[in-house]
Each structure stands twice: as structure tokens, then as C-alpha cells.
Coordinates of C-alpha atoms and ligand atoms in Angstrom, one line a residue:
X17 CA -0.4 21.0 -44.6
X18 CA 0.8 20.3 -48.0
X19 CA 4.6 19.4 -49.3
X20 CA 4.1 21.2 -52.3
X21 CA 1.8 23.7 -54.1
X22 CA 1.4 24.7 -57.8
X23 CA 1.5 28.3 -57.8
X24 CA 0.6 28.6 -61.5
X25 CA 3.9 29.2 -62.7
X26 CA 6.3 27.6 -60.3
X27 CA 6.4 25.3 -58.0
X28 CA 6.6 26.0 -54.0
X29 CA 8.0 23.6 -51.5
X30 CA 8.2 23.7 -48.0
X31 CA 12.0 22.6 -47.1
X32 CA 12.2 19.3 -45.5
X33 CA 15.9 20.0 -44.5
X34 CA 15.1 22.6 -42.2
X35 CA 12.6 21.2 -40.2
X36 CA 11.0 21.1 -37.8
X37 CA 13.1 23.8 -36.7
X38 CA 12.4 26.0 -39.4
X39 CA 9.4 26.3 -41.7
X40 CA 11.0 27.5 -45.1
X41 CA 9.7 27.7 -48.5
X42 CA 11.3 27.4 -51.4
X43 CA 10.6 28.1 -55.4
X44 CA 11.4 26.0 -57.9
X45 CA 11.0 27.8 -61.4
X46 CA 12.5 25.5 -63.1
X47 CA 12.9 21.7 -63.7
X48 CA 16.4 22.2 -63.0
X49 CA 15.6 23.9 -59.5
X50 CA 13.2 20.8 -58.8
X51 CA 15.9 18.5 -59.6
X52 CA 18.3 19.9 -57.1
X53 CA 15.3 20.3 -54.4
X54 CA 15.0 16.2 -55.3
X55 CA 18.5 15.7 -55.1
X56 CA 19.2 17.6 -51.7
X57 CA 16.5 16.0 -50.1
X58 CA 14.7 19.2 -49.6
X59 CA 11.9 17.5 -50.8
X60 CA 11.8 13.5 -50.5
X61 CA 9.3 10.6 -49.8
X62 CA 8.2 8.6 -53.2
X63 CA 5.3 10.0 -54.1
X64 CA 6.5 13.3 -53.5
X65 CA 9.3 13.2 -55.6
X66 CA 7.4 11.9 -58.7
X67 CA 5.1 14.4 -58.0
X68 CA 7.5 17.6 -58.0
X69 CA 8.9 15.7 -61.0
X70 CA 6.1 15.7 -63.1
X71 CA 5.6 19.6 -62.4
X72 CA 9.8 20.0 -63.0
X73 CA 8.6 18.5 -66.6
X74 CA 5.0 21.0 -66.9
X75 CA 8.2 23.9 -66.0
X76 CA 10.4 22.4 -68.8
X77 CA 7.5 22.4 -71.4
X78 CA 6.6 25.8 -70.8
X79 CA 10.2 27.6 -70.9
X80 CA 10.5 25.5 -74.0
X81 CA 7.1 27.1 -75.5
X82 CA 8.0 30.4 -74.3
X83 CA 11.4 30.5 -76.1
X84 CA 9.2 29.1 -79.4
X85 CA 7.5 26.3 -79.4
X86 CA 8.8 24.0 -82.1
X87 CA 8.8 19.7 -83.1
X88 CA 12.0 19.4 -80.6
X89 CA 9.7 19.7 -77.8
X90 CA 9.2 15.8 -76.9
X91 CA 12.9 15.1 -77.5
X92 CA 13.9 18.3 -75.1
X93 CA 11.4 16.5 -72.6
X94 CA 12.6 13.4 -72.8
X95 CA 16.2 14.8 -72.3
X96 CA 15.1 16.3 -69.1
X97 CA 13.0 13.4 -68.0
X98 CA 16.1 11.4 -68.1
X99 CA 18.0 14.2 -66.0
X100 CA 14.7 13.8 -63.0
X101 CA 14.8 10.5 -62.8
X102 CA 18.7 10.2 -62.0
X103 CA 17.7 12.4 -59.6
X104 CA 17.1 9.4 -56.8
X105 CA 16.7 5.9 -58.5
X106 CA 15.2 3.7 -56.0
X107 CA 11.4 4.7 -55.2
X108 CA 9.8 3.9 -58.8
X109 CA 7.0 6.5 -58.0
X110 CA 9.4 9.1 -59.9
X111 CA 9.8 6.9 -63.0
X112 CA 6.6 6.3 -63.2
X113 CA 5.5 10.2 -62.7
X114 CA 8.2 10.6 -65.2
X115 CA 7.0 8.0 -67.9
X116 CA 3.4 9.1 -67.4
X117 CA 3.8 13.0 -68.1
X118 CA 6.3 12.1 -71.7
X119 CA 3.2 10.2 -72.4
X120 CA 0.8 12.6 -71.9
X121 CA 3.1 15.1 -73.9
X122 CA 3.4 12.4 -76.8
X123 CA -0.6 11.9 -76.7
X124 CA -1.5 15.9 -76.7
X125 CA 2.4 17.7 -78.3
X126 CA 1.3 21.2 -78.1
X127 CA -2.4 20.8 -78.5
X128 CA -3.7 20.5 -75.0
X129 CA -6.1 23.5 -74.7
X130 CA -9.2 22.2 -73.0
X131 CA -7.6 20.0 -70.6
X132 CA -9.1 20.8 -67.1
X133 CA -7.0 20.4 -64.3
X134 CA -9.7 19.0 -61.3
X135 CA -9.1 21.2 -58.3
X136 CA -8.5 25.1 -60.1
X137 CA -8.3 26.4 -56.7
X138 CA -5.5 23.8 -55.7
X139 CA -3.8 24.1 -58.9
X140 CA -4.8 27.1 -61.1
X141 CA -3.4 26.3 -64.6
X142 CA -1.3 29.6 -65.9
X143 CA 2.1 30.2 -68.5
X144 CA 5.1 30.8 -67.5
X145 CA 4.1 34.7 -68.0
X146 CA 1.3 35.0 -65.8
X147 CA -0.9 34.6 -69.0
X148 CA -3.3 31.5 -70.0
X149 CA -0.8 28.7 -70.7
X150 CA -0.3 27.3 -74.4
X151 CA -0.7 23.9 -75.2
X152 CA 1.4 21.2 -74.3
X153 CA 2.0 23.2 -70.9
X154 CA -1.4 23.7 -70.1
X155 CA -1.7 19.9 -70.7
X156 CA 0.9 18.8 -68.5
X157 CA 0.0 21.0 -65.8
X158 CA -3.3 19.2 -66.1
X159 CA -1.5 15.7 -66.0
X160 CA 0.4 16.6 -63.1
X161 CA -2.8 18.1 -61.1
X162 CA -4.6 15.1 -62.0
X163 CA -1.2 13.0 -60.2
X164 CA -1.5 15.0 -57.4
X165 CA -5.0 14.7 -56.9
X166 CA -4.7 10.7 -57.6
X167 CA -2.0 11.0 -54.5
X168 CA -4.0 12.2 -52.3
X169 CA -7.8 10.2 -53.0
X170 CA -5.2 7.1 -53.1
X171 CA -3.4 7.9 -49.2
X172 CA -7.5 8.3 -48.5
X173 CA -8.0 5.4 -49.7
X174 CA -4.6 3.2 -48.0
X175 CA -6.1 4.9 -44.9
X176 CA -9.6 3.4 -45.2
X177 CA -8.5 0.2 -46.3
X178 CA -5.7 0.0 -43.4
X179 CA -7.4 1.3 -40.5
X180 CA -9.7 -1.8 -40.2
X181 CA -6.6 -3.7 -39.1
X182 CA -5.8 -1.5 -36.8
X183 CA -7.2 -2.6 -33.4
X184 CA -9.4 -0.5 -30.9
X185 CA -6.4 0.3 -28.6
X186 CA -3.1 0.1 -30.6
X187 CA 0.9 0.9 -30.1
X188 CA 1.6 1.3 -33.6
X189 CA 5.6 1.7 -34.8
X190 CA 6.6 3.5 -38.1
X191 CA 9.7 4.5 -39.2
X192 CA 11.2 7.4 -41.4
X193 CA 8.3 9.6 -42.5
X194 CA 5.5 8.4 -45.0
X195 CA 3.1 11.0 -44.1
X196 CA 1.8 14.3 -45.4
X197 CA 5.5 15.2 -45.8
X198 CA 6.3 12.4 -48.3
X199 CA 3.3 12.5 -50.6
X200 CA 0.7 15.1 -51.8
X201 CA -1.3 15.0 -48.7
X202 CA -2.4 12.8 -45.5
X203 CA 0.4 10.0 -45.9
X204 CA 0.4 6.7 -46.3
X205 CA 1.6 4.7 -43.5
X206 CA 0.6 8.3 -41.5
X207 CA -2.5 8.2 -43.2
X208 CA -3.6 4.2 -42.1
X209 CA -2.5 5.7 -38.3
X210 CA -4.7 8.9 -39.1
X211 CA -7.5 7.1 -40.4
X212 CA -7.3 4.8 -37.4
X213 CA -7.9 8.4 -34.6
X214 CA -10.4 9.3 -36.8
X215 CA -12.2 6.5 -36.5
X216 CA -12.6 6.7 -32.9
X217 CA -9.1 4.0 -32.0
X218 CA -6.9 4.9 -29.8
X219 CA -3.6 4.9 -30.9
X220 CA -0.2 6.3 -30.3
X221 CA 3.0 5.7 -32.2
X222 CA 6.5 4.9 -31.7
X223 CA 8.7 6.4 -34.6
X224 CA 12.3 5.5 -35.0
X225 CA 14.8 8.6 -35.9
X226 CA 15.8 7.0 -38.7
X227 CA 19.6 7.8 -39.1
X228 CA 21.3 9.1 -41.1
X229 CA 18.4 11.6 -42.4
X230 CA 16.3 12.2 -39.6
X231 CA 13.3 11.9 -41.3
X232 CA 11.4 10.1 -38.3
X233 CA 12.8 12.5 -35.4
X234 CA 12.5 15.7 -37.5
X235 CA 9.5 15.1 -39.7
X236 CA 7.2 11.9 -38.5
X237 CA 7.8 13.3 -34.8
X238 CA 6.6 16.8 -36.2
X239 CA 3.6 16.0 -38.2
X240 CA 1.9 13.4 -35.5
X241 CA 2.9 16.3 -32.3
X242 CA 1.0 19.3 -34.8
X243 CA -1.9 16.6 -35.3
X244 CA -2.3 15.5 -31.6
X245 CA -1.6 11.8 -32.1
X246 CA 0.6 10.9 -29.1
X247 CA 4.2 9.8 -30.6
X248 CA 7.5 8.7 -28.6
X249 CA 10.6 9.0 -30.4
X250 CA 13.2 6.1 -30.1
X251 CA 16.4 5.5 -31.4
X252 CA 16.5 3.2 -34.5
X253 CA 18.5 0.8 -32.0
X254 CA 16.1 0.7 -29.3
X255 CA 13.2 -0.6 -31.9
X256 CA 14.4 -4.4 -30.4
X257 CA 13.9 -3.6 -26.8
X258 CA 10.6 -1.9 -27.5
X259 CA 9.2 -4.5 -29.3
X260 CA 10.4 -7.1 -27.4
X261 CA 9.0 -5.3 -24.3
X262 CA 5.6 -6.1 -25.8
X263 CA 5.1 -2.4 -26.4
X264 CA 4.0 -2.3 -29.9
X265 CA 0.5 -4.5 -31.3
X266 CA 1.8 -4.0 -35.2
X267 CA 4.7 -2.3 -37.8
X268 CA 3.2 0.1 -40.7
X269 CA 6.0 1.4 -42.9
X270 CA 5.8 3.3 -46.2
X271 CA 7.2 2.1 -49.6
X272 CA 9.9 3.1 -52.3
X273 CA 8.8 0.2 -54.7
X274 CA 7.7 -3.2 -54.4
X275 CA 8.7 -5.4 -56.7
X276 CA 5.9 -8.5 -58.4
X277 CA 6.6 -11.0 -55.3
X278 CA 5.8 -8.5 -52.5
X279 CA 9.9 -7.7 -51.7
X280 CA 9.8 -4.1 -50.5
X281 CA 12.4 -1.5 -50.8
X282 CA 11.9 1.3 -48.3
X283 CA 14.0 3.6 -46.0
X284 CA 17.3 1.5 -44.4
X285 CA 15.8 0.0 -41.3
X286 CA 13.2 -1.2 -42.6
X287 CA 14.1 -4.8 -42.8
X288 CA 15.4 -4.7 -39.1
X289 CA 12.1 -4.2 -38.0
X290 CA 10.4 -6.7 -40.7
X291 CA 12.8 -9.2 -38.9
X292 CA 12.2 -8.0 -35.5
X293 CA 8.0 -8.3 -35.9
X294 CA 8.4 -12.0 -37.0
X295 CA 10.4 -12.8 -34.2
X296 CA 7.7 -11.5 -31.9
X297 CA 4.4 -12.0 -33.2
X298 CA 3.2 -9.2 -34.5
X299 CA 2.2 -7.7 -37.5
X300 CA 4.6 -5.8 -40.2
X301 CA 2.2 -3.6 -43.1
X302 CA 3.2 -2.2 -45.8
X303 CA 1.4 1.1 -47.0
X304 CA 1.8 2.2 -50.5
X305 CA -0.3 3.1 -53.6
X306 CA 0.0 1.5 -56.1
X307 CA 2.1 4.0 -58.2
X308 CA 4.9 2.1 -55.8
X309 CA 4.9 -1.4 -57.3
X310 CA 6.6 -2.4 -60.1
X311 CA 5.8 -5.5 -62.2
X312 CA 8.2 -5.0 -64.2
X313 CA 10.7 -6.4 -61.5
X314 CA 10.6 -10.1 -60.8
X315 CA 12.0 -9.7 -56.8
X316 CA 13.9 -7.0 -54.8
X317 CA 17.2 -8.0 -55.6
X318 CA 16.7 -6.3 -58.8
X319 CA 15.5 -2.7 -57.3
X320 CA 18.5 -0.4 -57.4
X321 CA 19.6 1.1 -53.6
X322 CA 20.6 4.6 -53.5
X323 CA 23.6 5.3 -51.8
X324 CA 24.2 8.8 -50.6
X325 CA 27.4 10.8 -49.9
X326 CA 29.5 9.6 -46.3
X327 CA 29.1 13.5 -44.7
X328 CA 25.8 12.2 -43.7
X329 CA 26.5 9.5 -41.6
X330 CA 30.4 10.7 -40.3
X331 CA 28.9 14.3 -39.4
X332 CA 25.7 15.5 -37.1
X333 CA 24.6 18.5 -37.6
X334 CA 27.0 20.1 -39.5
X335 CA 30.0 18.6 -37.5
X336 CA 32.0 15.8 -37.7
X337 CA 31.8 12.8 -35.5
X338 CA 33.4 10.2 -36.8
X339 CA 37.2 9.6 -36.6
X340 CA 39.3 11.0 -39.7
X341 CA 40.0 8.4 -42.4
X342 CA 37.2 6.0 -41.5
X343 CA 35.7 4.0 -44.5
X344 CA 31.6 4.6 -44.9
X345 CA 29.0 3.0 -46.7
X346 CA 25.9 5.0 -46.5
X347 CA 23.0 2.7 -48.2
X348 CA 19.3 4.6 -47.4
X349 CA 17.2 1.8 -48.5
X350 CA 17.0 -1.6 -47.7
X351 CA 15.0 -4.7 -49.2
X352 CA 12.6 -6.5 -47.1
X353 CA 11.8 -10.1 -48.6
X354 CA 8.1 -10.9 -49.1
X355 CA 7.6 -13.9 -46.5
X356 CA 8.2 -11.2 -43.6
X357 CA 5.8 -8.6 -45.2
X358 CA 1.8 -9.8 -44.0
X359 CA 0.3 -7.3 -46.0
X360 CA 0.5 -4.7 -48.5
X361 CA -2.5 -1.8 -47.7
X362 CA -2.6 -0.1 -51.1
X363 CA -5.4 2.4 -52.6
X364 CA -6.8 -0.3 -54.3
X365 CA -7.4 -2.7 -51.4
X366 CA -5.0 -4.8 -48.8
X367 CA -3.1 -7.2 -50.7
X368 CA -2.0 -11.0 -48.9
X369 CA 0.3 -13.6 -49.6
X370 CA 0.8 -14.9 -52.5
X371 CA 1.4 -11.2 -53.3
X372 CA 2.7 -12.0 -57.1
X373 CA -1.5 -13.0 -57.7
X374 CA -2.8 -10.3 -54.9
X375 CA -0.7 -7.4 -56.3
X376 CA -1.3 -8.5 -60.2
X377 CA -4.9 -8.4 -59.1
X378 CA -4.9 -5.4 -57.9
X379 CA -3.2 -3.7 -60.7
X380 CA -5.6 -4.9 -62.9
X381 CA -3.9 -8.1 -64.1
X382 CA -1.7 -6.4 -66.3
X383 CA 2.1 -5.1 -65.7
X384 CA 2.0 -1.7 -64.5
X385 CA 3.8 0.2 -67.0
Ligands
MRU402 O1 14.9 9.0 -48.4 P1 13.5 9.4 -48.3 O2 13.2 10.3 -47.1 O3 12.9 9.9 -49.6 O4 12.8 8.0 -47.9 C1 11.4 8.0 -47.7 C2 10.9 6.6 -47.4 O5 11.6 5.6 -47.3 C3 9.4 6.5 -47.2 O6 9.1 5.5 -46.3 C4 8.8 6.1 -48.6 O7 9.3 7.0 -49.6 C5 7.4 6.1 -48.6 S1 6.7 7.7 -48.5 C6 5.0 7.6 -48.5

């Protein structure tokens, strides 16, 4: 099951908002039509975002080669770069989708002919028109095939790397959704608990709803029922009683970004649980490639948190629950500091505390970006 396809001139999601009741898909012709499907939520997870973004950008280059392809091009790209990643500011996986396609445009402007993209099935490479792409398009759908296939050999990867912590018989507890749904394929804390069946351990999860959104009881509960892993949904407030209970051996949570010390911004919740693992002894793992950390920021107090509109915490389903006049603050990510996190599992390899050396190291020693 995939999140999104390149359909060779357009971009086809499945919509996040409708399910699991509903399996919808939507077309995005446009990078305008991607930016709404970011901004709605109708697609959502980090990598997944930068990933439709980086396609809205291969959609901008070609309407802008189709009207006449002229030296505004990179300046027109940049524009709507700008416009994608205001989009959602907190998982850095869209900035850095962003920053890597204007650079691929500013390394190849209009001359990208002979750029292959790796999978043709997957992602055949075709204009706007139906006919062979021109240039700079044909480049950036290559760049953008090449970050969805990078996705999905790096959530391969996270699952290798973080199913050998995984005991032989383990309660495992996720929350939101960081699984096939949020990335281009398999997931990343889905995809440590996926690697872990598939190499013969028994496991079953507990996933939190994850108010306001859902995403756990619509969309984690979904993927791990259609996969055969046994899942029990709890409420995000019963994740004390079930830990405490001695129900669950260890935490794997997804990513948003994670700054140079190991902080870690990821959905709201996630620093409840953090807390709650310490206080019982077990272990809390962070899952992310390493498109999600960003060297650039010293600590977590400097990644922005994305508030979103109060409908979605006063009303349920459509209808409104919450007295008339009541005062909301609606933040969807939280920041959980570094000493409670006792490991990051990334593509690269499972990073430990100190995690401003173990995640420099794995990045190559350098800053990111
Ligand atoms: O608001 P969302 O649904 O985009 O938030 C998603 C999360 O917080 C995920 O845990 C994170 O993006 C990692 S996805 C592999």
C-alpha cells in the first residue's frame, strides 16, 4: 500500500481524512492542489509531506515549461517552494525535500534530459501533456523518484536496524501513525514493529488514538489490522495505566525533526509517554531517517510547533462538543528532551547518548544541510 503514486503527470494520493472508513483518491495536478492536500492533512506524516512536496515542485516546473520555458524558472520555483514549505513548519523532512529539489533545479535549469528516475515502473517519467517531459521537469521528476525511493530503502533500513532491539515476545506502544501512511512505504516506527514479525518475534501493539487527529485510531489501528499484527487501541489517557500495568516491554514513536542534541519533536503526546517510560523502566525509541534531524538547530526549544485551527479539538466528527465560548489551544507537536529519549533508530544505524556526537556521526560529521 502506498500513500502516494506518480502517475506521470500528476500526483495521486489516497485521502488520509477519510479513512479507514473510506478509501478515496485524490489528484493533485498541481503544486497548488498538493499544497492544500498538505495543508488539510489529507496527506500528512514527515516524510510524506516532503515527498508530495518535492513532486508539487516537479508539477510547478512543468506548467511553467509548458506555458514557455524561460530564465524565470528557478525564481518561479523558489516562489512556490516558499508557498510548500509554509505549508506545515514543524517536521523538517518538507524543508529539506523542498531545499533539495531548488537544488537540483539550480544544478540541471532546463537541461535534465538523461536523468533516469530508478523504478520507471514506480515512477514513469512523462510532461505534463502525456508526451516525454523537457528538461528541468524531467529532472525533477527524477530527483523526486530518487526521494521516494531513498524513503522507502531508508524505513527498510530503520526496520533492520530497530528490530534487534526488539525482544523475542514484545508489547510494543506507538502512537499517532509513522507507518506506510506517513512515508513512501513500510513506516518507520511501523516498519521497526514490521521488521520485528518478520523476523519471526512475536509482537502486538498498543496504539494511542492520538487526539485531536486520530491518526493512531483511524490510520495506525488500520494499517497493523490489514497486516495481521495484533493491535489494541487505547485512549491517549489510558497510556499511564497501561504502562504502569507492566503491559508494554518498550515505546517506538516516529519523528517530525530532531534537533543536534537528540530533543525530538513529534506528534503531541509524545513527551507524555517519554516521561511515562522513564518512570517505569522501559525503553522509549525514536525511529526516523535521517532526512528528520536537523543540525542546523542547537536543541528543541528552537523547532517551531504547529498549531492548528480550535474546530479540531472543540468538535468530533463534524459536531461540536465543547461548550460555546471556551478558549482553545490546539498545539500538535510536542518536544521531548534528549535525556528521556534511549535511542534514535535511523537508516543509517541506532544512534545513543551523547546523541550531538552519535547523530553528527551518523550524518557524516557534517551539518545536514
Ligand atoms: O500531524 P501528522 O499526522 O503529520 O503527525 C505525524 C507524526 O507526528 C509522525 O509521528 C511523524 O511525522 C513521523 S512519520 C514517519
Amino acid at each position: 500500500m502506498r500513500a502516494l503514486e506518480w502517475m506521470g503527470d500528476r500526483v495521486r494520493i489516497i485521502d488520509q481524512t477519510k479513512l479507514p472508513l473510506e478509501e478515496v483518491f485524490l489528484e493533485c495536478r498541481n503544486w497548488e492542489a498538493v499544497a492544500g492536500a498538505i495543508r488539510e492533512m489529507k496527506l500528512r506524516g514527515a516524510p510524506l509531506i516532503g515527498l508530495a512536496a518535492a513532486y508539487g515542485l516537479a508539477l510547478a516546473a512543468a506548467e511553467h515549461e509548458s506555458s514557455g520555458f524561460d530564465a524565470g524558472v528557478l525564481e518561479y520555483l523558489d516562489e512556490v517552494g516558499r508557498a510548500l514549505k509554509a505549508t506545515r513548519p514543524t517536521a523538517v523532512n518538507l524543508a529539506w525535500a523542498v531545499d533539495r529539489m531548488l537544488a537540483a533545479a539550480r544544478r540541471d535549469p532546463g537541461t535534465g534530459a538523461g536523468e533516469v528516475v530508478q523504478d520507471e515502473g514506480r515512477f514513469p517519467t512523462r510532461g505534463l501533456s502525456g508526451g516525454p517531459a523537457r528538461g528541468l521537469t524531467r529532472a525533477l521528476i527524477a530527483e523526486a523518484g530518487r526521494i521516494a525511493g531513498e524513503d522507502a530503502a531508508a524505513n527498510r533500513a530503520i526496520g533492520a536496524h530497530g528490530q534487534e532491539l526488539v525482544p523475542p515476545r514484545a508489547a510494543i506502544l506507538t502512537h499517532c501513525n509513522a507507518g506506510a501512511l506517513a512515508t513512501s512505504e513500510f513506516g518507520t516506527a511501523l516498519g521497526v514493529i514490521r521488521a520485528a514479525r518478520d523476523a519471526g518475534k512475536e509482537v502486538r501493539v498498543y496504539a494511542t488514538e492520538a487526539r485531536p487527529f486520530l491518526q493512531g485510531a483511524r490510520l495506525t489501528a488500520w494499517e497493523l489490522v490489514r497486516d495481521g499484527i495484533p493491535v489494541t487501541l487505547i485512549t491517549d489517557s489510558a497510556a499511564g495505566i497501561v504502562i504502569r500495568s507492566g503491559r508494554v516491554d518498550l515505546v517506538v514513536v516516529g519523528a517530525d525533526r530532531i534537533a543536534a542534541n537528540g530533543d525530538t519533536a513529534n506528534k503531541v503526546g509524545t513527551y507524555n509517554l517519554a516521561v511515562l517510560a522513564r518512570a517505569n523502566g522501559i525503553p522509549f525509541y525514536v525511529a526516523a531517517p535521517r532526512s528528520t534531524i536537523d543540525l542546523s538547530l542547537a536543541e528543541g526549544t528552537l523547532i517551531p510547533i504547529e498549531e492548528r485551527p480550535s474546530p479540531e479539538v472543540t468538535h468530533f466528527s463534524g459536531r461540536r462538543v465543547a461548550a460555546e465560548g471556551v478558549e482553545v489551544f490546539n498545539p500538535v507537536f510536542d518536544v521531548t528532551p534528549a535525556d528521556l529519549v534511549t535511542a534514535v533508530i535511523t537508516d543509517a544505524g541506532v544512534a545513543r547518548p551523547p546523541f550531538r556526537e552519535s547523530l553528527t556521526g551518523l550524518q557524516g560529521g557534517d551539518a545536514w544541510r
